[in-house]
C-alpha positions as a Python dict, from the first residue, in 0.01 Angstrom:
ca = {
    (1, 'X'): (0, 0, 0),
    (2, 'X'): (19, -86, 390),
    (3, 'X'): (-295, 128, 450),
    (4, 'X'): (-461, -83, 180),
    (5, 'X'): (-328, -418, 347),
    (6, 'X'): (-480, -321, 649),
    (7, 'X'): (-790, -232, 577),
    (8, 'X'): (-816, -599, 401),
    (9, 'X'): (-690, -748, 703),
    (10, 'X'): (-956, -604, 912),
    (11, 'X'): (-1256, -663, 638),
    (12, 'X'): (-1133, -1042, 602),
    (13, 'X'): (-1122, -1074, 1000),
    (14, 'X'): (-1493, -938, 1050),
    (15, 'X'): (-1600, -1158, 773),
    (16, 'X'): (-1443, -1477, 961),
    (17, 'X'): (-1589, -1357, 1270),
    (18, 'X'): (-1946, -1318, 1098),
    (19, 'X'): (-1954, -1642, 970),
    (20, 'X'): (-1824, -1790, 1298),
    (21, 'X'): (-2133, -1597, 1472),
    (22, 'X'): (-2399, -1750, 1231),
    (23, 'X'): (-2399, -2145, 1350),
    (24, 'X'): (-2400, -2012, 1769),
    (25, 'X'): (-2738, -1816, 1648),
    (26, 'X'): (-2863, -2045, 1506),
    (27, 'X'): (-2853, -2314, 1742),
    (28, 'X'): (-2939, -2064, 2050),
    (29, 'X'): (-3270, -2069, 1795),
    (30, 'X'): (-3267, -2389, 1791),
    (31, 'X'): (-3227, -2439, 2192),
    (32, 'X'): (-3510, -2183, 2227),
    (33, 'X'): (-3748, -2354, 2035),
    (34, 'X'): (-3682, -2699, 2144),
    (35, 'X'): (-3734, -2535, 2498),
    (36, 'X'): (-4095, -2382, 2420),
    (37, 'X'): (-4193, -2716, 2295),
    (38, 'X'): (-4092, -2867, 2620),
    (39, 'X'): (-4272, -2684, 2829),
    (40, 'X'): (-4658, -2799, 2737),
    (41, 'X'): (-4504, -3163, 2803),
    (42, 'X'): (-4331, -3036, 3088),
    (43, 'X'): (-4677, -2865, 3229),
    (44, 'X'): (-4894, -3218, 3128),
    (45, 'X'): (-4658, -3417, 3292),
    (46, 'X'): (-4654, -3192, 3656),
    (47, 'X'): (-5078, -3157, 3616),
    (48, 'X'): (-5036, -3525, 3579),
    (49, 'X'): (-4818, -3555, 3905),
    (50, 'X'): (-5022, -3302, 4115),
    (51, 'X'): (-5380, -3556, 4029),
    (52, 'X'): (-5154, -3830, 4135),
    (53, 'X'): (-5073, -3701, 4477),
    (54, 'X'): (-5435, -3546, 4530),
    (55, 'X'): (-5608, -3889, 4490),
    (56, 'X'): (-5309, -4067, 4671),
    (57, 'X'): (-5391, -3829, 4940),
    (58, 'X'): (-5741, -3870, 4915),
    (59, 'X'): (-5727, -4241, 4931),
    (60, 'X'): (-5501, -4189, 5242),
    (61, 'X'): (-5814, -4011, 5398),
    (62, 'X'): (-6051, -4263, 5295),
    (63, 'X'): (-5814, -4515, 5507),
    (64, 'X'): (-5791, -4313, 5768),
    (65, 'X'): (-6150, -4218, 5844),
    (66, 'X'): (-6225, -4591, 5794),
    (67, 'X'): (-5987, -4684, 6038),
    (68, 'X'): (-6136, -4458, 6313),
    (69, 'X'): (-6458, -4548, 6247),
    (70, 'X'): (-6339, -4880, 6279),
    (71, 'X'): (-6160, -4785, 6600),
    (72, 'X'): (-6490, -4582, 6756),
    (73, 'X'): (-6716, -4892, 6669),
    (74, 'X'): (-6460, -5112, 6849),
    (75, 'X'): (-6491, -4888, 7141),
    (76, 'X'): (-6834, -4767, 7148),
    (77, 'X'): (-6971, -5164, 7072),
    (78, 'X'): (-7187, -5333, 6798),
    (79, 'X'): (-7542, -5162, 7001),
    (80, 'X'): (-7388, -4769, 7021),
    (81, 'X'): (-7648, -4662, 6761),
    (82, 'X'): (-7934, -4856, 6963),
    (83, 'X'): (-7845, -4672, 7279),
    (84, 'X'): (-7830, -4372, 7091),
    (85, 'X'): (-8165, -4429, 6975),
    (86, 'X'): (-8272, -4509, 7315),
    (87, 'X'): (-8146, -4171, 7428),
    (88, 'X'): (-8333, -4023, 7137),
    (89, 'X'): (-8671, -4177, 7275),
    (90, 'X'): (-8632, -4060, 7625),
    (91, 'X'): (-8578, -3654, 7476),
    (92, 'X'): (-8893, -3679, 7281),
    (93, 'X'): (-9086, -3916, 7511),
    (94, 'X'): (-9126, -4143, 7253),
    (95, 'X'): (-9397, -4451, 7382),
    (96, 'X'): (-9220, -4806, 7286),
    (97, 'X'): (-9467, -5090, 7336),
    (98, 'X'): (-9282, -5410, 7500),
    (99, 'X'): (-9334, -5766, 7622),
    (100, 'X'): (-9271, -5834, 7998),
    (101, 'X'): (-8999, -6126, 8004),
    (102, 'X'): (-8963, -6215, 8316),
    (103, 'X'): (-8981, -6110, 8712),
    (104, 'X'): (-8665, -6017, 8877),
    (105, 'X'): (-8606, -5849, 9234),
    (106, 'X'): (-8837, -5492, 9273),
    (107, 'X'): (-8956, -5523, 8883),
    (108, 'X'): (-8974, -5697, 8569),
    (109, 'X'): (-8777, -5723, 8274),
    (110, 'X'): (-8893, -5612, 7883),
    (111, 'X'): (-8648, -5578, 7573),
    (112, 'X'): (-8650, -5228, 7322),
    (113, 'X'): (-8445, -5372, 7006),
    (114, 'X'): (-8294, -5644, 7209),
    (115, 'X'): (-8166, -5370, 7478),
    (116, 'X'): (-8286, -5513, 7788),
    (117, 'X'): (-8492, -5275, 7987),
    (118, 'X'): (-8572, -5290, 8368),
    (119, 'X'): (-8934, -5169, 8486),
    (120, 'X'): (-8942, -5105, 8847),
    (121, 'X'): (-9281, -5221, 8998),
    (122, 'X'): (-9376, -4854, 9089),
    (123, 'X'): (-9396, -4766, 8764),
    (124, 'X'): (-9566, -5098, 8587),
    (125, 'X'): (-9929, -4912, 8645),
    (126, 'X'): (-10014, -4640, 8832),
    (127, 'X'): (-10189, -4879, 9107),
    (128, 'X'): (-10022, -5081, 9309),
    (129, 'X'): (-9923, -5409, 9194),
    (130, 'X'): (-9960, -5715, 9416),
    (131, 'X'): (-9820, -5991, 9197),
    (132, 'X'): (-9574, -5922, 8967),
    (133, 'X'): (-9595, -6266, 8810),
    (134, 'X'): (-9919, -6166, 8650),
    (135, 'X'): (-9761, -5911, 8410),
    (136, 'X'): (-9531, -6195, 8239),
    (137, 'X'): (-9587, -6280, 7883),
    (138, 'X'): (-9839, -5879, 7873),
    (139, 'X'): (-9736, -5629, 7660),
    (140, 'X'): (-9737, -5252, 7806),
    (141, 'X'): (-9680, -4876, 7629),
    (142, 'X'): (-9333, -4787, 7848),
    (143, 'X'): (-9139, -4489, 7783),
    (144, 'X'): (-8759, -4414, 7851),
    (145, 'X'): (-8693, -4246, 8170),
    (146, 'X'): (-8323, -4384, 8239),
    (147, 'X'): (-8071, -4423, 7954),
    (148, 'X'): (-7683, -4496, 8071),
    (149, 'X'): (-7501, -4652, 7701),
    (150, 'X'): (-7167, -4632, 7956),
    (151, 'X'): (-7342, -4866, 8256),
    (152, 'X'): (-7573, -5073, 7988),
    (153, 'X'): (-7858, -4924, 8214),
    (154, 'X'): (-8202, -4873, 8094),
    (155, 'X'): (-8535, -4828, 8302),
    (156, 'X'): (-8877, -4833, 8176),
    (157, 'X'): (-9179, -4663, 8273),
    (158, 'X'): (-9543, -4759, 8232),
    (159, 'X'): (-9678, -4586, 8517),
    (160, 'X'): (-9559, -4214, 8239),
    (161, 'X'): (-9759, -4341, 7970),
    (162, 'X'): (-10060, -4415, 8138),
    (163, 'X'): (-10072, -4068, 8409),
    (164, 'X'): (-10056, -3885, 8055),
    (165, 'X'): (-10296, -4096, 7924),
    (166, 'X'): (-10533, -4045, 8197),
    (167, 'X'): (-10495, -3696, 8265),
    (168, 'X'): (-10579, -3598, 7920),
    (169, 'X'): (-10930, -3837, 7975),
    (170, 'X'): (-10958, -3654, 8275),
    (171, 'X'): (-10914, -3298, 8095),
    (172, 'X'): (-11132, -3417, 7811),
    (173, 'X'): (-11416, -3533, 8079),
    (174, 'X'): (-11342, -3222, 8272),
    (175, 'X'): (-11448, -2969, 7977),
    (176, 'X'): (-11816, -3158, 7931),
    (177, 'X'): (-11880, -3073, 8307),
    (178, 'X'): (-12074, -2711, 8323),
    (179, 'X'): (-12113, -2509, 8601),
    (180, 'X'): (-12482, -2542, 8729),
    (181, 'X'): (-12531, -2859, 8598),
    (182, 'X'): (-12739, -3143, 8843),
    (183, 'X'): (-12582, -3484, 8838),
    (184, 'X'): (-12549, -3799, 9029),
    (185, 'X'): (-12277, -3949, 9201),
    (186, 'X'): (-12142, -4182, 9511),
    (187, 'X'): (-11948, -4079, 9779),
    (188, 'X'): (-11607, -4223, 9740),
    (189, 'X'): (-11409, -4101, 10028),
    (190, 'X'): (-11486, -3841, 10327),
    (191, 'X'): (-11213, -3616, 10466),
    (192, 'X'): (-11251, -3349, 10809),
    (193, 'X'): (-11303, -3071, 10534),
    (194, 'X'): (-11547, -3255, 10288),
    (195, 'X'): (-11630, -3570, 10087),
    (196, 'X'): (-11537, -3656, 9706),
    (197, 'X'): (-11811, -3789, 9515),
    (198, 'X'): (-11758, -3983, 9166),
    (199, 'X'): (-11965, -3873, 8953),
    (200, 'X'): (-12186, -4006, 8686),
    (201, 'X'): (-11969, -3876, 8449),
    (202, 'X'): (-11621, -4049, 8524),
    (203, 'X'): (-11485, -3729, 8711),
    (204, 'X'): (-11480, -3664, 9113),
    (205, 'X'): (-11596, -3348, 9263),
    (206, 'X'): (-11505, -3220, 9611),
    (207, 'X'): (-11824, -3124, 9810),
    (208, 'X'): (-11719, -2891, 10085),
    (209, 'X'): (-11797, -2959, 10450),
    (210, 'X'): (-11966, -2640, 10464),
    (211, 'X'): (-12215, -2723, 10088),
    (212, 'X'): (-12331, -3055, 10218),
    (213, 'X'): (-12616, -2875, 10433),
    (214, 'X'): (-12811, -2556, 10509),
    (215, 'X'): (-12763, -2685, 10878),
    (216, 'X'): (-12414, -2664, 11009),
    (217, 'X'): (-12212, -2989, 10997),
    (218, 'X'): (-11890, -3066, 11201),
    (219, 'X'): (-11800, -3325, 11027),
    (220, 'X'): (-11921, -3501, 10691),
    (221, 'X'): (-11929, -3852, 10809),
    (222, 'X'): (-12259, -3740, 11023),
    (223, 'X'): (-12455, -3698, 10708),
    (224, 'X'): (-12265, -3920, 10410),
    (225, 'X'): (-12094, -4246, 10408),
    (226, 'X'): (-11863, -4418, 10159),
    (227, 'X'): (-12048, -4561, 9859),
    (228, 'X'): (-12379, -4383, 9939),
    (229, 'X'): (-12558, -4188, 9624),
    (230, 'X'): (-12594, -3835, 9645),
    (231, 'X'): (-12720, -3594, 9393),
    (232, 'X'): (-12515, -3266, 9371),
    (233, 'X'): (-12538, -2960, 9164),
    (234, 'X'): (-12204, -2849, 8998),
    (235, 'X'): (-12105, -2449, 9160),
    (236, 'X'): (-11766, -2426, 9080),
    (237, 'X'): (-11513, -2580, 8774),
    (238, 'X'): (-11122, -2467, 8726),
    (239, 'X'): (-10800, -2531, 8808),
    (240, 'X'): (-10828, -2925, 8732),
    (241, 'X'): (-11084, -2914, 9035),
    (242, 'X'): (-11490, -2933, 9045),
    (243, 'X'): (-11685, -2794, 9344),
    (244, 'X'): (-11999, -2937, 9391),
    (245, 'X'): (-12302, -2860, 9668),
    (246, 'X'): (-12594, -3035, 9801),
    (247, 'X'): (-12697, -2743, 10022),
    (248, 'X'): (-12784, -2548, 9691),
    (249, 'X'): (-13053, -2805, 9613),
    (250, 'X'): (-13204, -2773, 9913),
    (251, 'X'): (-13264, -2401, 9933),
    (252, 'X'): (-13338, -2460, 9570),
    (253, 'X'): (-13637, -2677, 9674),
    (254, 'X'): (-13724, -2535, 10018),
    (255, 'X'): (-13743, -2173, 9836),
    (256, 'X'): (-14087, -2148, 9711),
    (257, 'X'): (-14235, -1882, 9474),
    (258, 'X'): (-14393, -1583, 9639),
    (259, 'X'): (-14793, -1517, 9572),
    (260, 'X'): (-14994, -1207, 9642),
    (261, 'X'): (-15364, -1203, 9710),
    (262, 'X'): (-15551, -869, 9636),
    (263, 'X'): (-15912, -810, 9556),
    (264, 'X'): (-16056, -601, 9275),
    (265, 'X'): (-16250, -308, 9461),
    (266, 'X'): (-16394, -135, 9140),
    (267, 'X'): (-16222, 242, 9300),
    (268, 'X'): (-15945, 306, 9124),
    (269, 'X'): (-15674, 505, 9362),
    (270, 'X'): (-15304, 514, 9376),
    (271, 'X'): (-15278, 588, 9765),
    (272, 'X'): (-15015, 342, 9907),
    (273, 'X'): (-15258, 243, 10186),
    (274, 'X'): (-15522, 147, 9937),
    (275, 'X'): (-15273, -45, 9740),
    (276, 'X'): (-15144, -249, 10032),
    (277, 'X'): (-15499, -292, 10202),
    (278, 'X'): (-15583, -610, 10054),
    (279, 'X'): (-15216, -783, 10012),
    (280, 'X'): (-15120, -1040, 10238),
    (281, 'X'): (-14700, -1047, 10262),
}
């Protein structure tokens, strides 16, 4: 009977123990599903939080690169882009065309998008001006050549604009001149070694000391003065030069054609005396 009381004990104390096992199982259950439905929200809510601080951040930037902006424009001042563009147009050699204000000491004064510029008077043409005065209220094609945004400097240059201007006439005049070629022209200044003659077709030649004449010359001012018409034949063009002679039209017209005289004997002979007998040299 005591083994049979035992063995009851023990079955009624695992039975307790059981049923004491079943409500801790089923809440861990519980607690475990409560948990995975938590954890979308949870996951919503910290994607939610992460946007927040991205565009708080962002906005942050946005401040920030305002505020230096702000702070370069307050250095740099209200014209930094017009200086900028200034600098721009000096690089490329980009032509401006401007008003001429007003004279001041050595130059005058024009404006490029209300920059004021300074053109020294070497470079308003590429003559020499007497009167300054006389360029007030003109407009002239001026180029860059001196951009300072730091010193508020900027120089002008007309004198540019128009040497590249005339140099390509000059090229473009240049190319219709051919070697050979017979033309007129006046004498517009004599050196030791030659004279330079303006010819008829907006160029100057140089005519050589030693193509004015067959005759030997010393000097060129024996046989040419300033202003006096010549007519020249073109020898020589290259190198942004054109060589011209005078002496080559002379020997042109001096040299005259060569004519033999013979007489028709009726005898036929090929001797070289009877060939020459009746040619005069």
């Amino acid at each position: 009977m005591n083994e049979e009381v035992k063995n009851m004990e023990v079955n009624a104390a695992e039975a307790m123990e059981a049923a004491a096992a079943e409500p801790k199982a089923a809440e861990a259950e519980a607690v475990n599903a409560a948990e995975s439905a938590a954890e979308p929200v949870k996951a919503e809510t910290e994607k939610a939080e992460t946007m927040a601080d991205f565009a708080n951040e962002l906005e942050a930037s946005y401040k920030e690169f305002d505020q230096r902006r702000n702070d370069y424009q307050e250095q740099e001042g209200p014209d930094a882009q017009k200086w900028a563009n200034l600098l721009e147009m000096m690089q490329n050699k980009t032509v401006a065309k401007v008003k001429v204000k007003e004279v001041v000491k050595s130059g005058v004064v024009a404006y490029i998008d209300e920059i004021q510029g300074f053109i020294p008077a070497s470079h308003i043409s590429t003559r020499y001006v007497e009167k300054l005065e006389d360029y007030v209220g003109k407009y002239l094609e001026v180029v860059p050549i001196t951009v300072e945004p730091e010193r508020k400097k900027l120089v002008l240059s007309a004198r540019v604009v128009m040497k590249e201007k005339e140099a390509a006439e000059k090229a473009e005049k240049m190319s219709a001149v051919k070697v050979g070629a017979v033309l007129e022209g006046t004498v517009d200044s004599i050196k030791d070694y030659g004279a330079f003659v303006d010819l008829e077709t907006g160029v100057t030649g140089l005519l050589h000391v030693s193509q004015i004449s067959a005759q030997r010359i010393k000097n060129p001012g024996v046989v040419l003065k300033e202003g006096q018409k010549v007519k020249v034949k073109v020898i020589g063009v290259g190198d942004g030069r054109i060589s011209l002679s005078m002496k080559a039209l002379e020997q042109g017209e001096e040299t005259k054609e060569e004519v033999f005289h013979y007489k028709e004997s009726g005898a036929a002979t090929t001797g070289l005396a009877s060939l020459l007998k009746d040619i005069k040299l």
